[in-house]
Every structure is written in C-alpha cells, then in structure tokens.
mmCIF file of C-alpha atoms and ligand atoms in Angstrom:
data_model
loop_
_atom_site.group_PDB
_atom_site.id
_atom_site.type_symbol
_atom_site.label_atom_id
_atom_site.label_comp_id
_atom_site.label_asym_id
_atom_site.label_seq_id
_atom_site.Cartn_x
_atom_site.Cartn_y
_atom_site.Cartn_z
ATOM 1 C CA MET A 103 -6.744 -21.567 23.365
ATOM 2 C CA ASN A 104 -5.487 -20.026 20.428
ATOM 3 C CA GLU A 105 -3.299 -17.434 21.624
ATOM 4 C CA LYS A 106 -0.923 -16.521 19.274
ATOM 5 C CA PRO A 107 -1.254 -12.844 17.988
ATOM 6 C CA ALA A 108 -3.805 -11.910 14.773
ATOM 7 C CA ILE A 109 -3.226 -10.418 12.081
ATOM 8 C CA ILE A 110 -4.887 -9.228 8.013
ATOM 9 C CA VAL A 111 -2.388 -8.936 6.219
ATOM 10 C CA THR A 112 -4.695 -7.421 2.525
ATOM 11 C CA GLY A 113 -2.666 -7.994 -1.755
ATOM 12 C CA ALA A 114 -1.187 -11.002 -0.409
ATOM 13 C CA SER A 115 -0.506 -12.912 -3.484
ATOM 14 C CA SER A 116 2.067 -11.005 -4.819
ATOM 15 C CA GLY A 117 5.081 -9.014 -4.144
ATOM 16 C CA ILE A 118 5.077 -7.155 -0.644
ATOM 17 C CA GLY A 119 2.146 -8.862 1.035
ATOM 18 C CA ALA A 120 3.145 -12.210 -0.117
ATOM 19 C CA TYR A 121 6.467 -12.256 1.166
ATOM 20 C CA CYS A 122 4.842 -10.635 4.963
ATOM 21 C CA ALA A 123 2.060 -12.994 5.527
ATOM 22 C CA ARG A 124 4.706 -15.644 5.067
ATOM 23 C CA ALA A 125 7.496 -12.974 7.201
ATOM 24 C CA LEU A 126 4.469 -13.136 9.516
ATOM 25 C CA LYS A 127 3.846 -16.488 9.904
ATOM 26 C CA LEU A 128 6.700 -18.193 11.168
ATOM 27 C CA ASP A 129 7.197 -14.771 13.432
ATOM 28 C CA GLY A 130 4.892 -16.732 15.334
ATOM 29 C CA TRP A 131 1.611 -14.607 13.916
ATOM 30 C CA ARG A 132 -1.655 -16.083 13.050
ATOM 31 C CA VAL A 133 -1.604 -14.402 9.901
ATOM 32 C CA PHE A 134 -5.337 -13.886 7.579
ATOM 33 C CA ALA A 135 -4.249 -13.057 4.098
ATOM 34 C CA THR A 136 -6.571 -11.623 1.516
ATOM 35 C CA VAL A 137 -5.926 -12.274 -2.360
ATOM 36 C CA ARG A 138 -8.015 -12.020 -5.158
ATOM 37 C CA ARG A 139 -8.535 -14.746 -6.771
ATOM 38 C CA GLU A 140 -8.946 -18.168 -5.889
ATOM 39 C CA GLN A 141 -6.182 -19.753 -7.075
ATOM 40 C CA ASP A 142 -3.853 -17.250 -4.777
ATOM 41 C CA ARG A 143 -5.225 -19.141 -1.952
ATOM 42 C CA ASP A 144 -3.104 -22.136 -2.456
ATOM 43 C CA GLY A 145 0.015 -21.872 -1.229
ATOM 44 C CA LEU A 146 -0.784 -19.263 1.198
ATOM 45 C CA GLU A 147 -3.239 -21.785 2.449
ATOM 46 C CA ALA A 148 -0.407 -24.529 2.275
ATOM 47 C CA GLU A 149 1.513 -22.773 4.293
ATOM 48 C CA GLY A 150 -0.426 -22.769 7.795
ATOM 49 C CA ILE A 151 -2.032 -18.445 6.677
ATOM 50 C CA GLU A 152 -4.808 -18.996 6.261
ATOM 51 C CA THR A 153 -6.452 -16.767 3.259
ATOM 52 C CA PHE A 154 -9.367 -14.920 2.779
ATOM 53 C CA LEU A 155 -10.614 -13.323 -1.276
ATOM 54 C CA MET A 156 -11.073 -9.400 -0.440
ATOM 55 C CA ASP A 157 -11.491 -7.114 -2.888
ATOM 56 C CA TYR A 158 -11.341 -3.462 -2.166
ATOM 57 C CA THR A 159 -13.980 -2.505 -4.611
ATOM 58 C CA ASP A 160 -15.948 -4.552 -3.326
ATOM 59 C CA HIS A 161 -17.592 -3.538 1.696
ATOM 60 C CA ALA A 162 -19.598 -7.119 1.879
ATOM 61 C CA SER A 163 -16.679 -8.270 0.441
ATOM 62 C CA ILE A 164 -14.407 -6.412 3.551
ATOM 63 C CA HIS A 165 -17.284 -7.342 5.241
ATOM 64 C CA ALA A 166 -17.450 -10.780 5.569
ATOM 65 C CA LEU A 167 -14.166 -11.468 6.397
ATOM 66 C CA VAL A 168 -13.830 -9.698 9.870
ATOM 67 C CA ASP A 169 -16.826 -11.411 10.349
ATOM 68 C CA GLU A 170 -15.125 -14.370 8.988
ATOM 69 C CA VAL A 171 -11.795 -13.905 10.794
ATOM 70 C CA LEU A 172 -13.662 -12.057 14.249
ATOM 71 C CA ALA A 173 -15.551 -16.032 14.225
ATOM 72 C CA ARG A 174 -12.628 -18.107 14.383
ATOM 73 C CA THR A 175 -10.188 -16.055 16.683
ATOM 74 C CA GLY A 176 -12.651 -15.677 19.654
ATOM 75 C CA GLY A 177 -13.358 -11.492 18.578
ATOM 76 C CA ARG A 178 -10.363 -10.904 18.811
ATOM 77 C CA ILE A 179 -7.529 -8.839 15.614
ATOM 78 C CA ASP A 180 -4.643 -7.190 16.995
ATOM 79 C CA ALA A 181 -3.241 -5.928 14.364
ATOM 80 C CA LEU A 182 -4.602 -4.956 10.525
ATOM 81 C CA TYR A 183 -1.531 -4.296 7.104
ATOM 82 C CA ASN A 184 -3.318 -2.608 4.850
ATOM 83 C CA ASN A 185 -1.355 -2.971 2.048
ATOM 84 C CA GLY A 186 -2.727 -4.432 -1.591
ATOM 85 C CA ALA A 187 -2.934 -1.527 -3.652
ATOM 86 C CA TYR A 188 -2.154 -0.945 -7.191
ATOM 87 C CA GLY A 189 -0.855 2.473 -9.143
ATOM 88 C CA GLN A 190 -2.659 3.602 -12.011
ATOM 89 C CA PRO A 191 0.082 5.689 -14.454
ATOM 90 C CA GLY A 192 -1.085 8.529 -16.659
ATOM 91 C CA ALA A 193 -0.828 12.227 -17.663
ATOM 92 C CA VAL A 194 -3.506 13.803 -14.729
ATOM 93 C CA GLU A 195 -5.065 15.609 -18.028
ATOM 94 C CA ASP A 196 -5.251 11.774 -19.780
ATOM 95 C CA LEU A 197 -7.049 10.633 -16.263
ATOM 96 C CA SER A 198 -11.177 10.878 -16.375
ATOM 97 C CA THR A 199 -13.180 10.995 -13.753
ATOM 98 C CA ASP A 200 -14.296 7.462 -13.954
ATOM 99 C CA VAL A 201 -10.333 5.870 -13.243
ATOM 100 C CA LEU A 202 -8.689 9.372 -10.750
ATOM 101 C CA ARG A 203 -12.713 6.784 -8.411
ATOM 102 C CA LEU A 204 -11.892 3.083 -9.863
ATOM 103 C CA GLN A 205 -8.314 4.871 -8.117
ATOM 104 C CA PHE A 206 -9.478 5.884 -4.522
ATOM 105 C CA GLU A 207 -11.540 3.395 -4.575
ATOM 106 C CA THR A 208 -9.097 0.533 -4.030
ATOM 107 C CA ASN A 209 -6.106 2.674 -2.675
ATOM 108 C CA VAL A 210 -8.470 4.851 -0.401
ATOM 109 C CA PHE A 211 -11.550 3.808 0.647
ATOM 110 C CA GLY A 212 -11.606 1.067 0.622
ATOM 111 C CA TRP A 213 -8.840 1.350 2.907
ATOM 112 C CA HIS A 214 -10.805 3.029 4.900
ATOM 113 C CA GLU A 215 -13.587 1.019 5.134
ATOM 114 C CA LEU A 216 -11.885 -2.349 6.473
ATOM 115 C CA THR A 217 -9.748 0.393 8.816
ATOM 116 C CA ARG A 218 -13.913 1.306 10.386
ATOM 117 C CA ARG A 219 -13.824 -2.432 11.170
ATOM 118 C CA VAL A 220 -11.067 -3.114 12.890
ATOM 119 C CA ILE A 221 -11.279 0.249 14.694
ATOM 120 C CA PRO A 222 -14.073 -0.852 17.465
ATOM 121 C CA VAL A 223 -12.569 -4.678 17.789
ATOM 122 C CA MET A 224 -8.886 -2.884 18.634
ATOM 123 C CA ARG A 225 -11.405 0.243 20.521
ATOM 124 C CA ALA A 226 -12.339 -2.405 22.884
ATOM 125 C CA ARG A 227 -9.717 -4.332 23.828
ATOM 126 C CA GLY A 228 -7.849 -1.388 24.719
ATOM 127 C CA THR A 229 -4.984 -2.139 21.897
ATOM 128 C CA GLY A 230 -3.988 -2.569 18.451
ATOM 129 C CA ARG A 231 -2.061 -1.806 15.705
ATOM 130 C CA ILE A 232 -3.069 -0.377 12.430
ATOM 131 C CA VAL A 233 0.051 -0.304 10.056
ATOM 132 C CA ASN A 234 -0.742 0.730 6.511
ATOM 133 C CA CYS A 235 1.374 0.552 3.401
ATOM 134 C CA SER A 236 2.303 4.592 2.465
ATOM 135 C CA SER A 237 4.784 4.958 -0.474
ATOM 136 C CA ILE A 238 7.081 8.371 -0.915
ATOM 137 C CA LEU A 239 4.611 9.341 -3.978
ATOM 138 C CA GLY A 240 2.595 10.095 -0.565
ATOM 139 C CA LEU A 241 5.136 12.616 0.319
ATOM 140 C CA VAL A 242 6.847 13.350 -3.092
ATOM 141 C CA PRO A 243 5.201 13.748 -6.245
ATOM 142 C CA PHE A 244 6.044 12.192 -10.195
ATOM 143 C CA ARG A 245 5.442 12.820 -13.296
ATOM 144 C CA TRP A 246 3.471 10.236 -14.792
ATOM 145 C CA ARG A 247 1.554 9.275 -11.687
ATOM 146 C CA GLY A 248 -1.530 11.756 -10.405
ATOM 147 C CA ALA A 249 -3.996 9.232 -9.395
ATOM 148 C CA TYR A 250 -1.457 7.295 -7.039
ATOM 149 C CA ASN A 251 0.037 10.002 -5.535
ATOM 150 C CA ALA A 252 -3.151 11.743 -4.976
ATOM 151 C CA SER A 253 -4.548 8.237 -3.265
ATOM 152 C CA LYS A 254 -1.315 7.842 -1.086
ATOM 153 C CA PHE A 255 -1.706 11.445 -0.740
ATOM 154 C CA ALA A 256 -4.665 10.778 1.084
ATOM 155 C CA LEU A 257 -4.118 8.763 3.193
ATOM 156 C CA GLU A 258 -1.014 10.196 4.833
ATOM 157 C CA GLY A 259 -3.407 12.694 5.620
ATOM 158 C CA LEU A 260 -6.529 10.275 6.491
ATOM 159 C CA THR A 261 -3.679 7.912 8.185
ATOM 160 C CA ILE A 262 -2.436 10.703 10.445
ATOM 161 C CA THR A 263 -6.003 12.722 11.107
ATOM 162 C CA MET A 264 -6.415 9.222 12.250
ATOM 163 C CA MET A 265 -3.424 8.414 14.699
ATOM 164 C CA MET A 266 -3.759 11.436 16.072
ATOM 165 C CA GLU A 267 -7.288 10.866 17.264
ATOM 166 C CA LEU A 268 -6.860 7.667 18.344
ATOM 167 C CA ARG A 269 -4.283 8.969 21.341
ATOM 168 C CA GLY A 270 -5.061 7.022 24.326
ATOM 169 C CA SER A 271 -7.102 4.148 22.851
ATOM 170 C CA GLY A 272 -3.736 1.464 22.540
ATOM 171 C CA ILE A 273 -4.405 1.406 19.060
ATOM 172 C CA GLU A 274 -0.651 3.054 17.369
ATOM 173 C CA VAL A 275 -1.045 3.538 14.174
ATOM 174 C CA SER A 276 2.329 3.367 11.779
ATOM 175 C CA LEU A 277 2.682 4.345 8.014
ATOM 176 C CA ILE A 278 4.873 2.824 5.253
ATOM 177 C CA GLU A 279 6.244 5.040 3.498
ATOM 178 C CA PRO A 280 8.656 2.747 0.451
ATOM 179 C CA GLY A 281 10.945 3.637 -3.253
ATOM 180 C CA PRO A 282 11.617 0.996 -5.203
ATOM 181 C CA ILE A 283 11.167 -2.664 -3.622
ATOM 182 C CA ARG A 284 10.721 -5.813 -5.763
ATOM 183 C CA SER A 285 7.278 -6.773 -6.747
ATOM 184 C CA GLU A 286 4.863 -7.129 -8.660
ATOM 185 C CA PHE A 287 4.179 -4.269 -8.867
ATOM 186 C CA MET A 288 5.052 -2.609 -12.327
ATOM 187 C CA ALA A 289 3.357 -4.877 -14.145
ATOM 188 C CA ASN A 290 -0.014 -4.448 -12.368
ATOM 189 C CA CYS A 291 0.994 -0.497 -13.830
ATOM 190 C CA LEU A 292 1.282 -1.490 -16.646
ATOM 191 C CA LYS A 293 -2.367 -3.392 -17.203
ATOM 192 C CA ALA A 294 -4.201 -0.165 -15.941
ATOM 193 C CA VAL A 295 -1.475 1.799 -18.090
ATOM 194 C CA GLU A 296 -3.021 -0.566 -20.869
ATOM 195 C CA ALA A 297 -6.535 -0.858 -19.231
ATOM 196 C CA HIS A 298 -7.466 3.561 -18.462
ATOM 197 C CA ILE A 299 -4.906 5.479 -21.004
ATOM 198 C CA ASP A 300 -6.160 6.800 -23.966
ATOM 199 C CA LEU A 301 -2.266 6.718 -25.453
ATOM 200 C CA GLU A 302 -2.957 7.067 -29.494
ATOM 201 C CA ASN A 303 -4.920 9.949 -28.226
ATOM 202 C CA THR A 304 -3.048 12.910 -25.977
ATOM 203 C CA VAL A 305 -0.319 15.301 -26.109
ATOM 204 C CA HIS A 306 1.979 12.888 -24.305
ATOM 205 C CA LYS A 307 1.980 9.635 -26.844
ATOM 206 C CA VAL A 308 5.600 10.532 -26.920
ATOM 207 C CA GLU A 309 6.372 10.265 -23.362
ATOM 208 C CA TYR A 310 3.793 7.242 -22.974
ATOM 209 C CA ALA A 311 6.180 5.179 -24.789
ATOM 210 C CA ARG A 312 8.508 5.620 -22.959
ATOM 211 C CA GLN A 313 6.916 5.054 -20.051
ATOM 212 C CA LEU A 314 5.546 1.646 -20.871
ATOM 213 C CA LYS A 315 9.428 0.634 -21.907
ATOM 214 C CA ARG A 316 9.844 1.726 -18.176
ATOM 215 C CA LEU A 317 7.357 0.360 -16.873
ATOM 216 C CA ARG A 318 7.882 -3.481 -18.679
ATOM 217 C CA GLY A 319 11.749 -3.278 -17.458
ATOM 218 C CA GLU A 320 13.068 -2.452 -21.098
ATOM 219 C CA LEU A 321 14.676 0.805 -19.475
ATOM 220 C CA SER A 322 17.118 0.587 -16.823
ATOM 221 C CA GLY A 323 16.061 -0.308 -13.271
ATOM 222 C CA ALA A 324 15.417 2.326 -10.586
ATOM 223 C CA LYS A 325 18.878 2.588 -8.601
ATOM 224 C CA GLY A 326 18.384 1.246 -5.063
ATOM 225 C CA LYS A 327 15.775 -0.857 -5.634
ATOM 226 C CA LEU A 328 15.255 -3.804 -2.619
ATOM 227 C CA GLY A 329 13.309 -6.732 -1.747
ATOM 228 C CA PRO A 330 10.010 -6.759 -0.051
ATOM 229 C CA GLU A 331 12.352 -8.084 2.936
ATOM 230 C CA ALA A 332 13.294 -4.792 3.944
ATOM 231 C CA VAL A 333 9.174 -3.394 3.829
ATOM 232 C CA TYR A 334 8.773 -6.520 6.469
ATOM 233 C CA GLU A 335 12.350 -5.574 8.385
ATOM 234 C CA VAL A 336 10.005 -1.771 8.913
ATOM 235 C CA LEU A 337 6.512 -3.893 9.000
ATOM 236 C CA ARG A 338 7.713 -5.899 12.100
ATOM 237 C CA HIS A 339 9.108 -3.177 14.624
ATOM 238 C CA ALA A 340 6.036 -1.225 13.675
ATOM 239 C CA LEU A 341 3.367 -3.606 14.822
ATOM 240 C CA THR A 342 5.937 -4.762 18.367
ATOM 241 C CA ALA A 343 8.085 -1.677 19.146
ATOM 242 C CA ARG A 344 6.852 -0.157 21.763
ATOM 243 C CA LYS A 345 6.765 3.123 20.634
ATOM 244 C CA PRO A 346 6.536 2.547 16.109
ATOM 245 C CA LYS A 347 7.361 5.701 14.929
ATOM 246 C CA PRO A 348 4.539 6.866 12.339
ATOM 247 C CA HIS A 349 6.294 6.809 9.436
ATOM 248 C CA TYR A 350 9.112 4.391 8.617
ATOM 249 C CA ILE A 351 10.724 5.873 4.844
ATOM 250 C CA VAL A 352 11.988 1.829 2.543
ATOM 251 C CA THR A 353 15.272 2.906 -0.072
ATOM 252 C CA LYS A 354 18.068 5.513 -0.371
ATOM 253 C CA PRO A 355 16.055 6.497 -3.422
ATOM 254 C CA ALA A 356 12.885 7.294 -1.008
ATOM 255 C CA LYS A 357 15.022 9.027 1.889
ATOM 256 C CA ARG A 358 17.250 10.786 -0.985
ATOM 257 C CA GLY A 359 12.993 11.913 -1.273
ATOM 258 C CA VAL A 360 12.473 13.169 2.267
ATOM 259 C CA LEU A 361 15.801 15.019 2.879
ATOM 260 C CA LEU A 362 15.836 17.305 -1.216
ATOM 261 C CA LYS A 363 11.985 18.098 0.562
ATOM 262 C CA ARG A 364 12.604 19.603 3.499
ATOM 263 C CA LEU A 365 15.989 21.145 2.673
ATOM 264 C CA LEU A 366 15.077 22.656 -1.304
ATOM 265 C CA PRO A 367 12.531 25.598 -1.371
ATOM 266 C CA SER A 368 9.432 24.242 -3.520
ATOM 267 C CA ARG A 369 10.236 25.141 -6.623
ATOM 268 C CA LEU A 370 13.581 24.341 -7.283
ATOM 269 C CA PHE A 371 12.283 20.275 -5.916
ATOM 270 C CA TYR A 372 9.345 20.273 -8.040
ATOM 271 C CA ARG A 373 11.830 20.764 -11.107
ATOM 272 C CA ILE A 374 14.469 18.884 -9.648
ATOM 273 C CA MET A 375 11.307 15.659 -9.187
ATOM 274 C CA GLY A 376 9.936 16.894 -13.374
ATOM 275 C CA SER A 377 12.782 16.276 -14.438
ATOM 276 C CA LEU A 378 12.741 12.051 -12.840
ATOM 277 C CA GLY A 379 10.677 9.397 -13.685
HETATM 278 N N1 NAP B 545 7.275 -1.697 -5.457
HETATM 279 C C1 NAP B 545 6.656 -0.609 -4.378
HETATM 280 O O1 NAP B 545 8.280 -0.089 -4.961
HETATM 281 C C2 NAP B 545 5.805 0.538 -4.000
HETATM 282 C C3 NAP B 545 6.819 0.610 -3.488
HETATM 283 C C4 NAP B 545 5.430 2.288 -2.316
HETATM 284 C C5 NAP B 545 4.361 1.372 -2.181
HETATM 285 N N2 NAP B 545 4.456 0.802 -2.727
HETATM 286 C C6 NAP B 545 2.972 -0.237 -1.837
HETATM 287 O O2 NAP B 545 3.792 -0.746 -1.647
HETATM 288 C C7 NAP B 545 2.178 -1.925 -1.323
HETATM 289 C C8 NAP B 545 2.306 -3.794 -2.328
HETATM 290 O O3 NAP B 545 2.105 -3.387 -3.193
HETATM 291 P P1 NAP B 545 3.196 -4.196 -3.913
HETATM 292 O O4 NAP B 545 4.880 -3.775 -5.017
HETATM 293 O O5 NAP B 545 3.462 -5.592 -3.373
HETATM 294 O O6 NAP B 545 1.984 -4.011 -5.486
HETATM 295 P P2 NAP B 545 2.366 -5.991 -5.978
HETATM 296 O O7 NAP B 545 3.171 -7.189 -6.524
HETATM 297 O O8 NAP B 545 1.363 -5.531 -7.341
HETATM 298 O O9 NAP B 545 0.757 -6.329 -4.677
HETATM 299 C C9 NAP B 545 -0.238 -5.190 -5.011
HETATM 300 C C10 NAP B 545 -1.174 -6.083 -4.379
HETATM 301 O O10 NAP B 545 -2.376 -5.868 -3.994
HETATM 302 C C11 NAP B 545 -3.598 -6.180 -4.365
HETATM 303 N N3 NAP B 545 -4.772 -5.287 -5.279
HETATM 304 C C12 NAP B 545 -4.545 -4.992 -6.280
HETATM 305 N N4 NAP B 545 -6.192 -4.072 -5.835
HETATM 306 C C13 NAP B 545 -6.507 -4.366 -4.999
HETATM 307 C C14 NAP B 545 -8.181 -3.808 -4.552
HETATM 308 N N5 NAP B 545 -9.137 -3.133 -4.986
HETATM 309 N N6 NAP B 545 -8.457 -5.141 -3.237
HETATM 310 C C15 NAP B 545 -7.264 -5.626 -2.412
HETATM 311 N N7 NAP B 545 -6.439 -6.165 -3.231
HETATM 312 C C16 NAP B 545 -5.824 -5.883 -4.168
HETATM 313 C C17 NAP B 545 -2.929 -6.939 -5.656
HETATM 314 O O11 NAP B 545 -3.752 -8.359 -5.800
HETATM 315 P P3 NAP B 545 -4.483 -9.109 -6.827
HETATM 316 O O12 NAP B 545 -2.791 -9.680 -8.066
HETATM 317 O O13 NAP B 545 -5.662 -9.440 -7.811
HETATM 318 O O14 NAP B 545 -4.121 -7.889 -8.557
HETATM 319 C C18 NAP B 545 -1.900 -7.594 -5.441
HETATM 320 O O15 NAP B 545 -1.737 -8.573 -3.809
HETATM 321 C C19 NAP B 545 1.198 -1.121 -1.996
HETATM 322 O O16 NAP B 545 0.538 -0.319 -1.757
HETATM 323 C C20 NAP B 545 1.663 0.156 -3.230
HETATM 324 O O17 NAP B 545 0.755 1.215 -3.240
HETATM 325 C C21 NAP B 545 4.997 -0.573 -3.618
#
C-alpha cells in the first residue's frame, strides 16, 4: 500500500507549479500535477509525477481530475495547492466585461470549483491542507493590472472566509503572496494583453507601449525577483507545520508593499503605488 501523502498541484507546466511539483516529489509526496497541453506531461511523468489535463475554465476536467485521483489513492487527498493562473494586463476602462470574466473563470471560479470538490474528501478524513497561491497584488494594487488585482483580491476574500469556516475541521488553509518570481508569468501576460486589449484605440496607447516593453523584458527587471524555490520554502511550511500561517508573503518588495500599506495614510499610499509599475 502506498502511504505517501497525496497532493494535487495545478499549473505545473512552468514556473512555480513546475518547480513545486518536482520539489514535493523529492520531499516524499505522491504528486498529482495538472497541465493543459499533452506535451507538458512527458517531463513530469518521467520524474514519477502523475499528470492530468485540467483547465480551470472546464469544470468537467476538474471533476475528472478529482475522480481519478481518488480512484488512484483509494479516497485520499492530503493537500491541494491551487497555483495555475495568469495575469490579464490592461487599464480597467479598456477591459471588456468578457475579458474580466475570463480572468475570474481561471483565477477564481475554477479554483473555487476544485476546492469545493476536495473539501468533502478532507472533511471525511478529518485532515487536509489547502494552499492558494495569491499574489502581493491580492493585497496591494498596481496600475494596468486591474483584472488580475481584482481576481487575487477576490481570492483573498474567499480564502480567508473559508479558513475561518473550516476551523475545527482538521483542514488548514493558507495563502501565499509572492512578489516578483522568475517564471513564464510575464510572457503569458504579454500573450493576454495582445489577445484581449485594443492597444491602438485607447487613451493609454503610450503607457501600453511601455508596458509591452516591460513584459518583453526590455526594461530593467523587477528589483528583488527570486526563483520559484522561494515559494516552495513557504509552501512546505504551509503543508507540514503544526500551525501553518494564514499568509506567507514572499520577496522583499512584497513585504515592503504590505508594510507601507499598514503605515501610510491611504491617500499617500495610493499616490506612491500609482507612480510605480
Ligand atoms: N511569477 C510571479 O511574479 C508571481 C507573483 C505573484 C503570484 N504569482 C502566482 O503564482 C502562480 C504561478 O504562476 P507562475 O509565476 O509560475 O506563472 P507561469 O509560469 O505562467 O505558470 C502559470 C501556470 O498556470 C497554468 N494555467 C494558466 N491558465 C490556466 C487555466 N485556465 N487552468 C489551469 N492552469 C492554468 C499555466 O498553464 P499553461 O502553460 O498551459 O498556460 C501554467 O502552468 C499564479 O497563481 C500566479 O498568479 C506569480
């Protein structure tokens, strides 16, 4: 009988998810990792990670994932790491409602659907860990990222509420709030802005030119950027500590943002934030 604890890790094709799936496997977990493309499975499978095709916007794929994991483990899911997401750049006035909805379908509604499927399994066993990868942008807003800010703020609200509601169930819930981390995130933001924002017919045309340069890596990089191992360090704590923290803020810029929000009057804080990014 396989007694390794079982964890679902979403968005494991690149970046933080890919790193954490591998690190968890090395740390003795039985890892069920999700990707969206067939070709992204091979490398993970070769390392003994069980992979599934799952897209948060396709709820049938979420249910198929959970059914199959339960079949393979005999009804056990010890932990869920919701990680797969993307950033939709664009000024709030340039976002169509459909594009905003798409951002929420992936970053909020899909996570909610998967989490709701997993909670009864954990409740039945009286134990479990749920870790949601939010962002510093779920605590502190940046310009030109309204859809993403809103999705992560929404995730914060849902997750903290759930954390309080699950008290006494044996299920512990944590949020990870990273600042800049090396991954494919910026490249995927670039695809989303090019696909969904009219970059010509907008009062923000000049600003978008700058934002495109930033996303292409043509401006000086974000200060304080860390590798995905920085996220793994706190994920491991959230999964194994007797008393996991509600919030794990990762990187110095993220910690600075939270501190400034606490200390400064909001008008001054938003004026400073509005000059960044
Ligand atoms: N990198 C940062 O600076 C940073 C900072 C704060 C928070 N975060 C958060 O960290 C998490 C991981 O991002 P990352 O930096 O590792 O970026 P990444 O390299 O772009 O990885 C994102 C992962 O999410 C997957 N994904 C995207 N849309 C999905 C969907 N609809 N259903 C299922 N999976 C989907 C991607 O799959 P495909 O390859 O198929 O697109 C990919 O595997 C995200 O929650 C992000 O918001 C990142």
